[in-house]
Amino acid sequence: MQIINLFPLTIVKEKILIQENEREQLVNEIKKMKQQDNEQQQNSNAWTGDTKGYEFLFSNKLFSDLSKKISKVIVDYLKTLEINTSLLDIYYQRSWATFTENEQSINYHTHSQSNISFAYYLLKPKGSGGIIFRSNELQNEIAKNIFTSSKLEKSLINKANAFNSDKSMFDLDQDSIIIFPSKTPHATMPNKSGLPRISISGDISIMLKESKGFEHLMPNFNKWKKF
Ligand SMILES: [Fe+2]
Protein backbone atom coordinates (compact mmCIF):
# COMPACT_ATOMS: atom_id res chain seq x y z
CA MET A 1 0.00 0.00 0.00
CA GLN A 2 1.25 3.44 -0.85
CA ILE A 3 0.39 6.38 1.40
CA ILE A 4 0.25 9.73 -0.32
CA ASN A 5 0.26 12.91 1.79
CA LEU A 6 -1.11 15.96 0.08
CA PHE A 7 -1.13 19.66 0.94
CA PRO A 8 1.57 19.86 3.61
CA LEU A 9 2.24 22.75 5.96
CA THR A 10 5.87 23.60 5.23
CA ILE A 11 8.08 24.78 8.05
CA VAL A 12 11.73 25.61 7.50
CA LYS A 13 14.36 24.89 10.10
CA GLU A 14 17.94 26.11 9.85
CA LYS A 15 20.97 26.83 12.05
CA ILE A 16 22.35 30.33 12.45
CA LEU A 17 25.69 30.39 14.19
CA ILE A 18 26.83 33.38 16.20
CA GLN A 19 29.92 34.04 18.32
CA GLU A 20 29.59 33.48 22.06
CA ASN A 21 30.49 37.11 22.82
CA GLU A 22 27.69 38.28 20.51
CA ARG A 23 25.25 35.93 22.23
CA GLU A 24 26.25 37.32 25.63
CA GLN A 25 25.81 40.90 24.41
CA LEU A 26 22.34 40.20 22.97
CA VAL A 27 21.22 38.26 26.04
CA ASN A 28 22.29 41.15 28.29
CA GLU A 29 20.44 43.65 26.10
CA ILE A 30 17.25 41.56 26.31
CA LYS A 31 17.63 41.18 30.08
CA LYS A 32 17.85 44.97 30.33
CA MET A 33 14.58 45.38 28.39
CA LYS A 34 12.85 42.91 30.66
CA GLN A 35 14.14 44.65 33.79
CA GLN A 36 12.99 48.03 32.48
CA ASP A 37 9.48 46.71 32.00
CA ASN A 38 7.83 47.87 35.22
CA GLU A 39 4.63 45.95 34.65
CA GLN A 40 6.31 42.55 34.66
CA GLN A 41 4.77 40.10 37.03
CA GLN A 42 5.51 36.54 37.94
CA ASN A 43 3.02 34.24 36.28
CA SER A 44 2.86 31.26 33.98
CA ASN A 45 3.19 33.37 30.82
CA ALA A 46 6.57 34.17 29.34
CA TRP A 47 7.69 37.79 28.91
CA THR A 48 7.15 38.75 25.27
CA GLY A 49 8.66 42.02 24.10
CA ASP A 50 6.07 42.60 21.35
CA THR A 51 3.37 43.40 23.91
CA LYS A 52 5.66 45.34 26.25
CA GLY A 53 6.82 48.14 23.96
CA TYR A 54 9.92 46.38 22.63
CA GLU A 55 8.56 45.31 19.23
CA PHE A 56 11.25 46.86 17.03
CA LEU A 57 14.28 44.88 18.18
CA PHE A 58 15.95 44.93 14.75
CA SER A 59 16.12 48.73 14.89
CA ASN A 60 18.70 48.17 17.63
CA LYS A 61 22.17 48.10 16.00
CA LEU A 62 23.31 45.25 18.24
CA PHE A 63 20.90 42.95 16.40
CA SER A 64 21.80 43.99 12.84
CA ASP A 65 24.25 41.12 12.12
CA LEU A 66 21.75 38.56 13.33
CA SER A 67 18.89 40.14 11.36
CA LYS A 68 20.97 39.96 8.16
CA LYS A 69 21.59 36.23 8.73
CA ILE A 70 17.89 35.69 9.40
CA SER A 71 16.96 37.60 6.20
CA LYS A 72 18.93 35.08 4.12
CA VAL A 73 16.99 32.16 5.58
CA ILE A 74 13.67 33.97 5.04
CA VAL A 75 14.52 34.37 1.35
CA ASP A 76 15.37 30.64 1.18
CA TYR A 77 11.99 29.88 2.78
CA LEU A 78 10.21 31.95 0.10
CA LYS A 79 12.24 30.18 -2.60
CA THR A 80 11.16 26.82 -1.17
CA LEU A 81 7.59 27.95 -1.85
CA GLU A 82 8.70 28.95 -5.40
CA ILE A 83 7.90 32.59 -4.72
CA ASN A 84 9.85 34.96 -6.96
CA THR A 85 11.45 37.26 -4.40
CA SER A 86 12.76 39.61 -7.09
CA LEU A 87 9.19 40.94 -7.49
CA LEU A 88 8.78 41.60 -3.77
CA ASP A 89 9.80 44.06 -1.10
CA ILE A 90 10.24 42.17 2.16
CA TYR A 91 10.01 43.90 5.53
CA TYR A 92 10.49 43.02 9.16
CA GLN A 93 7.36 44.73 10.40
CA ARG A 94 8.25 43.95 14.00
CA SER A 95 10.75 41.84 15.92
CA TRP A 96 11.04 41.13 19.60
CA ALA A 97 12.53 38.91 22.26
CA THR A 98 10.71 36.37 24.38
CA PHE A 99 12.02 35.49 27.82
CA THR A 100 10.68 32.29 29.35
CA GLU A 101 11.50 31.53 32.97
CA ASN A 102 11.21 28.09 34.52
CA GLU A 103 7.62 26.69 34.33
CA GLN A 104 6.51 29.48 31.98
CA SER A 105 5.14 29.02 28.46
CA ILE A 106 3.31 30.87 25.68
CA ASN A 107 -0.33 30.04 24.88
CA TYR A 108 -1.70 29.33 21.39
CA HIS A 109 -1.82 32.37 19.15
CA THR A 110 -1.35 33.47 15.53
CA HIS A 111 0.33 36.56 14.10
CA SER A 112 -2.63 37.50 11.95
CA GLN A 113 -1.29 40.92 10.91
CA SER A 114 1.68 39.48 9.02
CA ASN A 115 2.68 36.94 6.34
CA ILE A 116 5.70 35.04 7.68
CA SER A 117 6.87 34.55 11.28
CA PHE A 118 9.99 33.06 12.82
CA ALA A 119 11.59 32.13 16.10
CA TYR A 120 15.35 32.01 16.60
CA TYR A 121 16.65 30.36 19.77
CA LEU A 122 19.31 32.61 21.23
CA LEU A 123 19.34 30.77 24.55
CA LYS A 124 17.84 27.32 24.63
CA PRO A 125 18.90 25.07 27.52
CA LYS A 126 17.96 21.39 27.27
CA GLY A 127 14.39 20.82 28.48
CA SER A 128 13.40 24.47 28.18
CA GLY A 129 10.42 23.64 25.97
CA GLY A 130 9.70 23.21 22.29
CA ILE A 131 7.29 24.96 19.96
CA ILE A 132 3.95 23.33 19.08
CA PHE A 133 2.12 23.96 15.82
CA ARG A 134 -1.60 23.33 15.49
CA SER A 135 -3.48 22.70 12.27
CA ASN A 136 -6.47 24.85 11.37
CA GLU A 137 -7.97 21.97 9.50
CA LEU A 138 -7.51 18.24 10.02
CA GLN A 139 -7.49 16.92 6.47
CA ASN A 140 -8.10 13.33 7.62
CA GLU A 141 -10.94 14.07 10.06
CA ILE A 142 -13.41 11.64 8.47
CA ALA A 143 -15.89 12.18 11.34
CA LYS A 144 -16.17 15.31 13.48
CA ASN A 145 -13.81 15.18 16.50
CA ILE A 146 -12.82 11.57 15.83
CA PHE A 147 -9.17 12.37 16.66
CA THR A 148 -9.64 14.30 19.94
CA SER A 149 -7.70 13.16 23.03
CA SER A 150 -10.83 11.62 24.58
CA LYS A 151 -11.02 9.23 21.61
CA LEU A 152 -7.47 8.14 22.41
CA GLU A 153 -8.40 7.61 26.06
CA LYS A 154 -11.39 5.51 25.01
CA SER A 155 -9.16 3.46 22.67
CA LEU A 156 -11.12 4.44 19.57
CA ILE A 157 -7.82 5.75 18.24
CA ASN A 158 -4.83 3.47 18.82
CA LYS A 159 -2.19 6.16 18.92
CA ALA A 160 -1.54 9.70 17.77
CA ASN A 161 0.48 9.95 14.59
CA ALA A 162 1.18 12.39 11.77
CA PHE A 163 -2.02 11.37 9.96
CA ASN A 164 -4.45 11.97 12.82
CA SER A 165 -2.87 14.72 14.92
CA ASP A 166 -3.70 18.38 14.74
CA LYS A 167 -0.57 19.27 16.72
CA SER A 168 3.13 18.74 16.23
CA MET A 169 5.96 19.66 18.59
CA PHE A 170 9.54 20.56 17.72
CA ASP A 171 12.17 20.85 20.41
CA LEU A 172 14.97 22.65 18.62
CA ASP A 173 18.53 23.27 19.71
CA GLN A 174 20.04 26.61 20.55
CA ASP A 175 20.91 28.62 17.40
CA SER A 176 18.09 27.04 15.42
CA ILE A 177 15.57 29.14 13.56
CA ILE A 178 12.10 28.00 12.59
CA ILE A 179 10.06 29.81 9.92
CA PHE A 180 6.35 29.36 9.31
CA PRO A 181 3.23 31.04 7.88
CA SER A 182 2.04 33.70 10.37
CA LYS A 183 -1.50 32.33 10.27
CA THR A 184 -0.40 29.00 11.80
CA PRO A 185 -1.52 28.67 15.44
CA HIS A 186 1.46 27.95 17.71
CA ALA A 187 2.37 27.76 21.39
CA THR A 188 5.35 26.73 23.50
CA MET A 189 5.79 23.88 25.94
CA PRO A 190 6.53 24.86 29.55
CA ASN A 191 10.18 25.50 30.37
CA LYS A 192 11.31 22.66 32.65
CA SER A 193 15.03 23.38 32.57
CA GLY A 194 15.33 25.65 35.60
CA LEU A 195 17.11 28.12 33.31
CA PRO A 196 15.75 30.93 31.14
CA ARG A 197 14.98 30.38 27.47
CA ILE A 198 15.33 33.36 25.14
CA SER A 199 14.02 33.46 21.61
CA ILE A 200 13.99 36.23 19.07
CA SER A 201 10.80 36.36 17.07
CA GLY A 202 9.69 38.44 14.15
CA ASP A 203 6.87 39.11 11.73
CA ILE A 204 7.52 39.71 8.06
CA SER A 205 5.33 41.47 5.51
CA ILE A 206 5.72 41.00 1.81
CA MET A 207 4.46 43.45 -0.80
CA LEU A 208 4.76 43.80 -4.53
CA LYS A 209 7.42 46.12 -5.91
CA GLU A 210 5.04 46.76 -8.80
CA SER A 211 1.38 45.83 -8.34
CA LYS A 212 0.17 46.31 -11.93
CA GLY A 213 -1.81 43.24 -12.97
CA PHE A 214 -1.97 41.69 -9.47
CA GLU A 215 -5.26 41.70 -7.60
CA HIS A 216 -4.67 40.15 -4.19
CA LEU A 217 -1.12 40.80 -3.00
CA MET A 218 -0.39 43.95 -1.06
CA PRO A 219 0.58 46.91 -3.25
CA ASN A 220 3.72 48.74 -2.23
CA PHE A 221 3.09 51.12 0.66
CA ASN A 222 5.08 53.87 -1.08
CA LYS A 223 1.99 54.19 -3.34
CA TRP A 224 -0.47 54.36 -0.46
CA LYS A 225 -2.30 57.63 0.21
CA LYS A 226 -2.47 58.70 3.83
CA PHE A 227 -5.49 60.71 4.96
FE1 LIG B 1 4.28 33.57 18.17
PDB file of C-alpha atoms and ligand atoms in Angstrom:
ATOM      1  CA  MET A   1       0.000   0.000   0.000  1.00  0.00           C
ATOM      2  CA  GLN A   2       1.255   3.439  -0.845  1.00  0.00           C
ATOM      3  CA  ILE A   3       0.388   6.383   1.399  1.00  0.00           C
ATOM      4  CA  ILE A   4       0.253   9.735  -0.317  1.00  0.00           C
ATOM      5  CA  ASN A   5       0.261  12.906   1.795  1.00  0.00           C
ATOM      6  CA  LEU A   6      -1.110  15.961   0.078  1.00  0.00           C
ATOM      7  CA  PHE A   7      -1.125  19.664   0.935  1.00  0.00           C
ATOM      8  CA  PRO A   8       1.572  19.861   3.611  1.00  0.00           C
ATOM      9  CA  LEU A   9       2.239  22.749   5.960  1.00  0.00           C
ATOM     10  CA  THR A  10       5.874  23.600   5.230  1.00  0.00           C
ATOM     11  CA  ILE A  11       8.076  24.785   8.048  1.00  0.00           C
ATOM     12  CA  VAL A  12      11.725  25.612   7.495  1.00  0.00           C
ATOM     13  CA  LYS A  13      14.360  24.886  10.097  1.00  0.00           C
ATOM     14  CA  GLU A  14      17.940  26.114   9.852  1.00  0.00           C
ATOM     15  CA  LYS A  15      20.973  26.828  12.053  1.00  0.00           C
ATOM     16  CA  ILE A  16      22.345  30.332  12.453  1.00  0.00           C
ATOM     17  CA  LEU A  17      25.690  30.390  14.186  1.00  0.00           C
ATOM     18  CA  ILE A  18      26.834  33.384  16.197  1.00  0.00           C
ATOM     19  CA  GLN A  19      29.923  34.043  18.316  1.00  0.00           C
ATOM     20  CA  GLU A  20      29.593  33.482  22.059  1.00  0.00           C
ATOM     21  CA  ASN A  21      30.486  37.112  22.821  1.00  0.00           C
ATOM     22  CA  GLU A  22      27.686  38.279  20.510  1.00  0.00           C
ATOM     23  CA  ARG A  23      25.254  35.929  22.231  1.00  0.00           C
ATOM     24  CA  GLU A  24      26.255  37.318  25.629  1.00  0.00           C
ATOM     25  CA  GLN A  25      25.811  40.897  24.405  1.00  0.00           C
ATOM     26  CA  LEU A  26      22.343  40.203  22.969  1.00  0.00           C
ATOM     27  CA  VAL A  27      21.218  38.260  26.042  1.00  0.00           C
ATOM     28  CA  ASN A  28      22.291  41.153  28.286  1.00  0.00           C
ATOM     29  CA  GLU A  29      20.440  43.655  26.098  1.00  0.00           C
ATOM     30  CA  ILE A  30      17.253  41.561  26.307  1.00  0.00           C
ATOM     31  CA  LYS A  31      17.627  41.177  30.082  1.00  0.00           C
ATOM     32  CA  LYS A  32      17.854  44.970  30.332  1.00  0.00           C
ATOM     33  CA  MET A  33      14.578  45.379  28.392  1.00  0.00           C
ATOM     34  CA  LYS A  34      12.847  42.908  30.661  1.00  0.00           C
ATOM     35  CA  GLN A  35      14.141  44.650  33.787  1.00  0.00           C
ATOM     36  CA  GLN A  36      12.989  48.034  32.476  1.00  0.00           C
ATOM     37  CA  ASP A  37       9.479  46.708  31.997  1.00  0.00           C
ATOM     38  CA  ASN A  38       7.832  47.870  35.220  1.00  0.00           C
ATOM     39  CA  GLU A  39       4.632  45.945  34.646  1.00  0.00           C
ATOM     40  CA  GLN A  40       6.313  42.551  34.657  1.00  0.00           C
ATOM     41  CA  GLN A  41       4.768  40.097  37.032  1.00  0.00           C
ATOM     42  CA  GLN A  42       5.512  36.542  37.941  1.00  0.00           C
ATOM     43  CA  ASN A  43       3.022  34.239  36.283  1.00  0.00           C
ATOM     44  CA  SER A  44       2.858  31.262  33.979  1.00  0.00           C
ATOM     45  CA  ASN A  45       3.193  33.369  30.822  1.00  0.00           C
ATOM     46  CA  ALA A  46       6.565  34.168  29.336  1.00  0.00           C
ATOM     47  CA  TRP A  47       7.688  37.786  28.914  1.00  0.00           C
ATOM     48  CA  THR A  48       7.148  38.746  25.273  1.00  0.00           C
ATOM     49  CA  GLY A  49       8.656  42.022  24.095  1.00  0.00           C
ATOM     50  CA  ASP A  50       6.066  42.601  21.353  1.00  0.00           C
ATOM     51  CA  THR A  51       3.371  43.399  23.906  1.00  0.00           C
ATOM     52  CA  LYS A  52       5.664  45.343  26.254  1.00  0.00           C
ATOM     53  CA  GLY A  53       6.818  48.139  23.962  1.00  0.00           C
ATOM     54  CA  TYR A  54       9.918  46.376  22.630  1.00  0.00           C
ATOM     55  CA  GLU A  55       8.562  45.312  19.226  1.00  0.00           C
ATOM     56  CA  PHE A  56      11.254  46.864  17.026  1.00  0.00           C
ATOM     57  CA  LEU A  57      14.281  44.881  18.180  1.00  0.00           C
ATOM     58  CA  PHE A  58      15.953  44.927  14.754  1.00  0.00           C
ATOM     59  CA  SER A  59      16.119  48.732  14.892  1.00  0.00           C
ATOM     60  CA  ASN A  60      18.697  48.172  17.633  1.00  0.00           C
ATOM     61  CA  LYS A  61      22.173  48.100  16.003  1.00  0.00           C
ATOM     62  CA  LEU A  62      23.314  45.246  18.241  1.00  0.00           C
ATOM     63  CA  PHE A  63      20.899  42.954  16.400  1.00  0.00           C
ATOM     64  CA  SER A  64      21.797  43.991  12.838  1.00  0.00           C
ATOM     65  CA  ASP A  65      24.248  41.125  12.123  1.00  0.00           C
ATOM     66  CA  LEU A  66      21.751  38.564  13.331  1.00  0.00           C
ATOM     67  CA  SER A  67      18.888  40.143  11.357  1.00  0.00           C
ATOM     68  CA  LYS A  68      20.969  39.957   8.162  1.00  0.00           C
ATOM     69  CA  LYS A  69      21.591  36.231   8.730  1.00  0.00           C
ATOM     70  CA  ILE A  70      17.889  35.693   9.397  1.00  0.00           C
ATOM     71  CA  SER A  71      16.959  37.602   6.204  1.00  0.00           C
ATOM     72  CA  LYS A  72      18.931  35.081   4.116  1.00  0.00           C
ATOM     73  CA  VAL A  73      16.988  32.163   5.577  1.00  0.00           C
ATOM     74  CA  ILE A  74      13.666  33.975   5.042  1.00  0.00           C
ATOM     75  CA  VAL A  75      14.521  34.371   1.350  1.00  0.00           C
ATOM     76  CA  ASP A  76      15.368  30.640   1.183  1.00  0.00           C
ATOM     77  CA  TYR A  77      11.993  29.879   2.776  1.00  0.00           C
ATOM     78  CA  LEU A  78      10.211  31.945   0.105  1.00  0.00           C
ATOM     79  CA  LYS A  79      12.239  30.184  -2.601  1.00  0.00           C
ATOM     80  CA  THR A  80      11.156  26.816  -1.175  1.00  0.00           C
ATOM     81  CA  LEU A  81       7.593  27.951  -1.851  1.00  0.00           C
ATOM     82  CA  GLU A  82       8.698  28.949  -5.399  1.00  0.00           C
ATOM     83  CA  ILE A  83       7.898  32.591  -4.718  1.00  0.00           C
ATOM     84  CA  ASN A  84       9.847  34.960  -6.957  1.00  0.00           C
ATOM     85  CA  THR A  85      11.449  37.259  -4.397  1.00  0.00           C
ATOM     86  CA  SER A  86      12.756  39.613  -7.092  1.00  0.00           C
ATOM     87  CA  LEU A  87       9.186  40.943  -7.491  1.00  0.00           C
ATOM     88  CA  LEU A  88       8.778  41.602  -3.766  1.00  0.00           C
ATOM     89  CA  ASP A  89       9.797  44.059  -1.099  1.00  0.00           C
ATOM     90  CA  ILE A  90      10.237  42.170   2.157  1.00  0.00           C
ATOM     91  CA  TYR A  91      10.010  43.901   5.531  1.00  0.00           C
ATOM     92  CA  TYR A  92      10.494  43.018   9.162  1.00  0.00           C
ATOM     93  CA  GLN A  93       7.360  44.730  10.400  1.00  0.00           C
ATOM     94  CA  ARG A  94       8.252  43.945  14.000  1.00  0.00           C
ATOM     95  CA  SER A  95      10.752  41.845  15.918  1.00  0.00           C
ATOM     96  CA  TRP A  96      11.038  41.129  19.596  1.00  0.00           C
ATOM     97  CA  ALA A  97      12.534  38.906  22.257  1.00  0.00           C
ATOM     98  CA  THR A  98      10.713  36.372  24.382  1.00  0.00           C
ATOM     99  CA  PHE A  99      12.016  35.487  27.824  1.00  0.00           C
ATOM    100  CA  THR A 100      10.677  32.285  29.350  1.00  0.00           C
ATOM    101  CA  GLU A 101      11.498  31.534  32.974  1.00  0.00           C
ATOM    102  CA  ASN A 102      11.208  28.086  34.522  1.00  0.00           C
ATOM    103  CA  GLU A 103       7.620  26.691  34.329  1.00  0.00           C
ATOM    104  CA  GLN A 104       6.510  29.479  31.980  1.00  0.00           C
ATOM    105  CA  SER A 105       5.138  29.018  28.463  1.00  0.00           C
ATOM    106  CA  ILE A 106       3.310  30.871  25.675  1.00  0.00           C
ATOM    107  CA  ASN A 107      -0.334  30.040  24.876  1.00  0.00           C
ATOM    108  CA  TYR A 108      -1.699  29.332  21.389  1.00  0.00           C
ATOM    109  CA  HIS A 109      -1.817  32.370  19.147  1.00  0.00           C
ATOM    110  CA  THR A 110      -1.355  33.466  15.531  1.00  0.00           C
ATOM    111  CA  HIS A 111       0.330  36.560  14.097  1.00  0.00           C
ATOM    112  CA  SER A 112      -2.627  37.502  11.948  1.00  0.00           C
ATOM    113  CA  GLN A 113      -1.292  40.924  10.906  1.00  0.00           C
ATOM    114  CA  SER A 114       1.680  39.475   9.015  1.00  0.00           C
ATOM    115  CA  ASN A 115       2.685  36.939   6.337  1.00  0.00           C
ATOM    116  CA  ILE A 116       5.705  35.044   7.682  1.00  0.00           C
ATOM    117  CA  SER A 117       6.871  34.555  11.277  1.00  0.00           C
ATOM    118  CA  PHE A 118       9.995  33.061  12.816  1.00  0.00           C
ATOM    119  CA  ALA A 119      11.586  32.125  16.098  1.00  0.00           C
ATOM    120  CA  TYR A 120      15.349  32.006  16.601  1.00  0.00           C
ATOM    121  CA  TYR A 121      16.645  30.358  19.767  1.00  0.00           C
ATOM    122  CA  LEU A 122      19.313  32.614  21.227  1.00  0.00           C
ATOM    123  CA  LEU A 123      19.342  30.774  24.547  1.00  0.00           C
ATOM    124  CA  LYS A 124      17.837  27.321  24.627  1.00  0.00           C
ATOM    125  CA  PRO A 125      18.898  25.069  27.518  1.00  0.00           C
ATOM    126  CA  LYS A 126      17.958  21.387  27.272  1.00  0.00           C
ATOM    127  CA  GLY A 127      14.388  20.816  28.480  1.00  0.00           C
ATOM    128  CA  SER A 128      13.403  24.473  28.181  1.00  0.00           C
ATOM    129  CA  GLY A 129      10.415  23.635  25.971  1.00  0.00           C
ATOM    130  CA  GLY A 130       9.703  23.215  22.286  1.00  0.00           C
ATOM    131  CA  ILE A 131       7.289  24.962  19.962  1.00  0.00           C
ATOM    132  CA  ILE A 132       3.955  23.331  19.083  1.00  0.00           C
ATOM    133  CA  PHE A 133       2.117  23.962  15.817  1.00  0.00           C
ATOM    134  CA  ARG A 134      -1.600  23.329  15.493  1.00  0.00           C
ATOM    135  CA  SER A 135      -3.479  22.701  12.274  1.00  0.00           C
ATOM    136  CA  ASN A 136      -6.470  24.847  11.370  1.00  0.00           C
ATOM    137  CA  GLU A 137      -7.966  21.969   9.504  1.00  0.00           C
ATOM    138  CA  LEU A 138      -7.515  18.244  10.022  1.00  0.00           C
ATOM    139  CA  GLN A 139      -7.486  16.917   6.471  1.00  0.00           C
ATOM    140  CA  ASN A 140      -8.099  13.329   7.622  1.00  0.00           C
ATOM    141  CA  GLU A 141     -10.944  14.065  10.057  1.00  0.00           C
ATOM    142  CA  ILE A 142     -13.412  11.639   8.475  1.00  0.00           C
ATOM    143  CA  ALA A 143     -15.885  12.180  11.337  1.00  0.00           C
ATOM    144  CA  LYS A 144     -16.174  15.312  13.481  1.00  0.00           C
ATOM    145  CA  ASN A 145     -13.810  15.182  16.505  1.00  0.00           C
ATOM    146  CA  ILE A 146     -12.816  11.570  15.834  1.00  0.00           C
ATOM    147  CA  PHE A 147      -9.174  12.370  16.659  1.00  0.00           C
ATOM    148  CA  THR A 148      -9.638  14.299  19.943  1.00  0.00           C
ATOM    149  CA  SER A 149      -7.702  13.165  23.026  1.00  0.00           C
ATOM    150  CA  SER A 150     -10.833  11.620  24.582  1.00  0.00           C
ATOM    151  CA  LYS A 151     -11.019   9.227  21.612  1.00  0.00           C
ATOM    152  CA  LEU A 152      -7.466   8.143  22.407  1.00  0.00           C
ATOM    153  CA  GLU A 153      -8.395   7.607  26.059  1.00  0.00           C
ATOM    154  CA  LYS A 154     -11.392   5.515  25.015  1.00  0.00           C
ATOM    155  CA  SER A 155      -9.162   3.460  22.669  1.00  0.00           C
ATOM    156  CA  LEU A 156     -11.123   4.440  19.566  1.00  0.00           C
ATOM    157  CA  ILE A 157      -7.824   5.747  18.240  1.00  0.00           C
ATOM    158  CA  ASN A 158      -4.826   3.473  18.821  1.00  0.00           C
ATOM    159  CA  LYS A 159      -2.186   6.155  18.919  1.00  0.00           C
ATOM    160  CA  ALA A 160      -1.538   9.702  17.765  1.00  0.00           C
ATOM    161  CA  ASN A 161       0.482   9.954  14.585  1.00  0.00           C
ATOM    162  CA  ALA A 162       1.178  12.394  11.771  1.00  0.00           C
ATOM    163  CA  PHE A 163      -2.023  11.367   9.963  1.00  0.00           C
ATOM    164  CA  ASN A 164      -4.455  11.971  12.821  1.00  0.00           C
ATOM    165  CA  SER A 165      -2.867  14.720  14.922  1.00  0.00           C
ATOM    166  CA  ASP A 166      -3.700  18.382  14.740  1.00  0.00           C
ATOM    167  CA  LYS A 167      -0.571  19.275  16.722  1.00  0.00           C
ATOM    168  CA  SER A 168       3.130  18.738  16.225  1.00  0.00           C
ATOM    169  CA  MET A 169       5.955  19.664  18.594  1.00  0.00           C
ATOM    170  CA  PHE A 170       9.544  20.561  17.717  1.00  0.00           C
ATOM    171  CA  ASP A 171      12.171  20.851  20.414  1.00  0.00           C
ATOM    172  CA  LEU A 172      14.966  22.652  18.617  1.00  0.00           C
ATOM    173  CA  ASP A 173      18.534  23.268  19.706  1.00  0.00           C
ATOM    174  CA  GLN A 174      20.041  26.615  20.545  1.00  0.00           C
ATOM    175  CA  ASP A 175      20.912  28.616  17.397  1.00  0.00           C
ATOM    176  CA  SER A 176      18.086  27.038  15.419  1.00  0.00           C
ATOM    177  CA  ILE A 177      15.572  29.142  13.557  1.00  0.00           C
ATOM    178  CA  ILE A 178      12.095  28.000  12.588  1.00  0.00           C
ATOM    179  CA  ILE A 179      10.064  29.810   9.915  1.00  0.00           C
ATOM    180  CA  PHE A 180       6.346  29.358   9.306  1.00  0.00           C
ATOM    181  CA  PRO A 181       3.233  31.044   7.885  1.00  0.00           C
ATOM    182  CA  SER A 182       2.041  33.696  10.365  1.00  0.00           C
ATOM    183  CA  LYS A 183      -1.504  32.330  10.266  1.00  0.00           C
ATOM    184  CA  THR A 184      -0.405  29.003  11.797  1.00  0.00           C
ATOM    185  CA  PRO A 185      -1.519  28.666  15.439  1.00  0.00           C
ATOM    186  CA  HIS A 186       1.463  27.950  17.707  1.00  0.00           C
ATOM    187  CA  ALA A 187       2.374  27.764  21.391  1.00  0.00           C
ATOM    188  CA  THR A 188       5.349  26.733  23.496  1.00  0.00           C
ATOM    189  CA  MET A 189       5.786  23.875  25.940  1.00  0.00           C
ATOM    190  CA  PRO A 190       6.532  24.864  29.547  1.00  0.00           C
ATOM    191  CA  ASN A 191      10.176  25.504  30.371  1.00  0.00           C
ATOM    192  CA  LYS A 192      11.310  22.660  32.648  1.00  0.00           C
ATOM    193  CA  SER A 193      15.033  23.379  32.571  1.00  0.00           C
ATOM    194  CA  GLY A 194      15.325  25.654  35.597  1.00  0.00           C
ATOM    195  CA  LEU A 195      17.115  28.123  33.313  1.00  0.00           C
ATOM    196  CA  PRO A 196      15.748  30.931  31.141  1.00  0.00           C
ATOM    197  CA  ARG A 197      14.979  30.381  27.468  1.00  0.00           C
ATOM    198  CA  ILE A 198      15.329  33.362  25.144  1.00  0.00           C
ATOM    199  CA  SER A 199      14.024  33.457  21.610  1.00  0.00           C
ATOM    200  CA  ILE A 200      13.990  36.230  19.070  1.00  0.00           C
ATOM    201  CA  SER A 201      10.802  36.360  17.068  1.00  0.00           C
ATOM    202  CA  GLY A 202       9.690  38.443  14.146  1.00  0.00           C
ATOM    203  CA  ASP A 203       6.869  39.111  11.727  1.00  0.00           C
ATOM    204  CA  ILE A 204       7.522  39.711   8.056  1.00  0.00           C
ATOM    205  CA  SER A 205       5.330  41.475   5.515  1.00  0.00           C
ATOM    206  CA  ILE A 206       5.717  41.001   1.810  1.00  0.00           C
ATOM    207  CA  MET A 207       4.460  43.454  -0.796  1.00  0.00           C
ATOM    208  CA  LEU A 208       4.761  43.795  -4.533  1.00  0.00           C
ATOM    209  CA  LYS A 209       7.418  46.117  -5.910  1.00  0.00           C
ATOM    210  CA  GLU A 210       5.042  46.763  -8.803  1.00  0.00           C
ATOM    211  CA  SER A 211       1.380  45.832  -8.337  1.00  0.00           C
ATOM    212  CA  LYS A 212       0.175  46.314 -11.926  1.00  0.00           C
ATOM    213  CA  GLY A 213      -1.811  43.240 -12.970  1.00  0.00           C
ATOM    214  CA  PHE A 214      -1.968  41.694  -9.470  1.00  0.00           C
ATOM    215  CA  GLU A 215      -5.264  41.699  -7.600  1.00  0.00           C
ATOM    216  CA  HIS A 216      -4.673  40.147  -4.192  1.00  0.00           C
ATOM    217  CA  LEU A 217      -1.123  40.795  -2.996  1.00  0.00           C
ATOM    218  CA  MET A 218      -0.387  43.950  -1.056  1.00  0.00           C
ATOM    219  CA  PRO A 219       0.581  46.908  -3.252  1.00  0.00           C
ATOM    220  CA  ASN A 220       3.724  48.739  -2.232  1.00  0.00           C
ATOM    221  CA  PHE A 221       3.090  51.119   0.658  1.00  0.00           C
ATOM    222  CA  ASN A 222       5.080  53.869  -1.080  1.00  0.00           C
ATOM    223  CA  LYS A 223       1.991  54.194  -3.342  1.00  0.00           C
ATOM    224  CA  TRP A 224      -0.466  54.356  -0.461  1.00  0.00           C
ATOM    225  CA  LYS A 225      -2.295  57.635   0.211  1.00  0.00           C
ATOM    226  CA  LYS A 226      -2.471  58.699   3.829  1.00  0.00           C
ATOM    227  CA  PHE A 227      -5.489  60.713   4.959  1.00  0.00           C
TER     228      PHE A 227
HETATM  229 FE    FE B   1       4.277  33.572  18.170  1.00  0.00          FE
END
